mmCIF file of C-alpha atoms and ligand atoms in Angstrom:
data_model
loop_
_atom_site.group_PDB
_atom_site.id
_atom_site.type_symbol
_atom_site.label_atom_id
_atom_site.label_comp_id
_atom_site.label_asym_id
_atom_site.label_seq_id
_atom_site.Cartn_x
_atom_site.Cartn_y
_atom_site.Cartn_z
ATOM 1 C CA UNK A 1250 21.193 46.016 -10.780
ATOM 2 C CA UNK A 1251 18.593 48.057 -8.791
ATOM 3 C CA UNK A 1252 18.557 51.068 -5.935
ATOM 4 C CA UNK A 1253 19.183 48.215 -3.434
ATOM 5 C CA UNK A 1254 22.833 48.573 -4.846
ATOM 6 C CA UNK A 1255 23.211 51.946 -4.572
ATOM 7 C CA UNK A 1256 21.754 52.105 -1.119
ATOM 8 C CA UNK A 1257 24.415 49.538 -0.018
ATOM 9 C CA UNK A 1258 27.357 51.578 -1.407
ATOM 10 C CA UNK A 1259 26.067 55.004 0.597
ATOM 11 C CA UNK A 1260 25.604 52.671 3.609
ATOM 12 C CA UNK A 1261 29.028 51.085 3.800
ATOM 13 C CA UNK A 1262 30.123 54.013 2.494
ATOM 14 C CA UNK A 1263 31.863 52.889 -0.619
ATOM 15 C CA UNK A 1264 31.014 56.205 -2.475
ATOM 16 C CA UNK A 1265 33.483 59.172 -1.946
ATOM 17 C CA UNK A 1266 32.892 62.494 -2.416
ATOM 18 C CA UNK A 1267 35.611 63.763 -4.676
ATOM 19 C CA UNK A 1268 35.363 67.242 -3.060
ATOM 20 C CA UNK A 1269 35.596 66.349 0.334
ATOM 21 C CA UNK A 1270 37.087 63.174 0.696
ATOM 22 C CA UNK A 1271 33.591 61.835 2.767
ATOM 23 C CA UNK A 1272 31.308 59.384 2.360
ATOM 24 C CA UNK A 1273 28.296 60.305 0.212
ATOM 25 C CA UNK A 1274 25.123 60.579 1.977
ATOM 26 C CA UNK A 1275 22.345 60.012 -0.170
ATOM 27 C CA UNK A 1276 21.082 60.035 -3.680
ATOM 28 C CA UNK A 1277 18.151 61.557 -6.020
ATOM 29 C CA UNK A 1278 16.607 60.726 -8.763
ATOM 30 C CA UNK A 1279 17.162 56.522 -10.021
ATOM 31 C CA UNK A 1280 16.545 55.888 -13.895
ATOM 32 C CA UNK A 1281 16.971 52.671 -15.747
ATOM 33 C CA UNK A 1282 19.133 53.420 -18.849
ATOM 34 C CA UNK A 1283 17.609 52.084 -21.603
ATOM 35 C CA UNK A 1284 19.438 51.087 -24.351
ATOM 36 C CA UNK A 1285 17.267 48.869 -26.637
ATOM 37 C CA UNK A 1286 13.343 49.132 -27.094
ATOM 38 C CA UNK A 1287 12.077 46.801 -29.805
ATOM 39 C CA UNK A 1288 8.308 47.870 -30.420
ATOM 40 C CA UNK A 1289 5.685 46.068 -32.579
ATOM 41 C CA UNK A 1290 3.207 43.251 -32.579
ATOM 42 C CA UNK A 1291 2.005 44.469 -29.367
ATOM 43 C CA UNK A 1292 5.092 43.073 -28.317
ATOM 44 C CA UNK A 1293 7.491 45.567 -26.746
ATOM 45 C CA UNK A 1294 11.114 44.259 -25.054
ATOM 46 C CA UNK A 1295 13.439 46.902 -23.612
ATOM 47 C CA UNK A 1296 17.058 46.648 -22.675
ATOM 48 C CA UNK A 1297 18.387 48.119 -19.131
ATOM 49 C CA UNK A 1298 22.085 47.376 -18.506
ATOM 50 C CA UNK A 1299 22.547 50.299 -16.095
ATOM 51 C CA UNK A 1300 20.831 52.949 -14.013
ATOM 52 C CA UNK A 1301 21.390 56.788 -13.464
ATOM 53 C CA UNK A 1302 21.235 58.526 -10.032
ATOM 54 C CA UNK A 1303 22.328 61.925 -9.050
ATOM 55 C CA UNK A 1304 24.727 61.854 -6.294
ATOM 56 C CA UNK A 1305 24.459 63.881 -3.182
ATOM 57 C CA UNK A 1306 27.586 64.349 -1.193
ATOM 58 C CA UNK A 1307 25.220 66.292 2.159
ATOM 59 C CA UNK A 1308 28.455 66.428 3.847
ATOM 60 C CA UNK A 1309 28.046 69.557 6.499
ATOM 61 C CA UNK A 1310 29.844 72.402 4.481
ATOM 62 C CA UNK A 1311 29.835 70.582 1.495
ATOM 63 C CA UNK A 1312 27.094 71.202 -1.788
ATOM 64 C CA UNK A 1313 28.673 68.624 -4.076
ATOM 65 C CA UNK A 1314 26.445 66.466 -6.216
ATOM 66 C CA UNK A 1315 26.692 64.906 -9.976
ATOM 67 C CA UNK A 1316 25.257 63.168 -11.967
ATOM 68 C CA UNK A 1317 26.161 60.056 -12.865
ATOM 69 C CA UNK A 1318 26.131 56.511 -14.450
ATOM 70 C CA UNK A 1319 26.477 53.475 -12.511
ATOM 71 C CA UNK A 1320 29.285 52.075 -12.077
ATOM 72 C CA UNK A 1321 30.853 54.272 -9.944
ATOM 73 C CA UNK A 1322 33.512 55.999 -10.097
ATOM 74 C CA UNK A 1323 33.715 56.986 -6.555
ATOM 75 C CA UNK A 1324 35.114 54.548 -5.038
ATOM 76 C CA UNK A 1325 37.732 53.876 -2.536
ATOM 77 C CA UNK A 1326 41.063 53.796 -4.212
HETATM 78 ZN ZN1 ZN B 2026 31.515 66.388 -0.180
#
């Protein structure tokens, strides 16, 4: 998983805005979650299953953003 996915889900608007029923514009902020980081030996091996992004509906009259985990749960329904 990577931004590419989230930039594909704002731009065929597959992310909903809970508050206003539109399609979330944009995002801030992308962080690998990791889970796992093994460190010795001068060997260090980390773990990413996921990634975190704050959500930002930008919808005219609308201020709505979270933070979240992917997956999303904005989705269509
Ligand atoms: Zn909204």
């Amino acid at each position: 998983m990577s931004q590419q996915a989230i930039k594909e889900a704002i731009n065929n608007k597959k992310l909903i805005c809970p508050k206003c029923k539109k399609p979330i514009q944009k995002y801030e902020k992308y962080a690998e979650t990791i889970d796992a980081v093994r460190d010795g030996f001068n060997v260090q091996e980390i773990d990413s299953l996921g990634f975190r992004v704050t959500l930002v509906c930008a919808n005219e009259g609308c201020s709505w953003s979270e933070r979240t985990e992917y997956p999303f749960e904005y989705g269509e329904e």
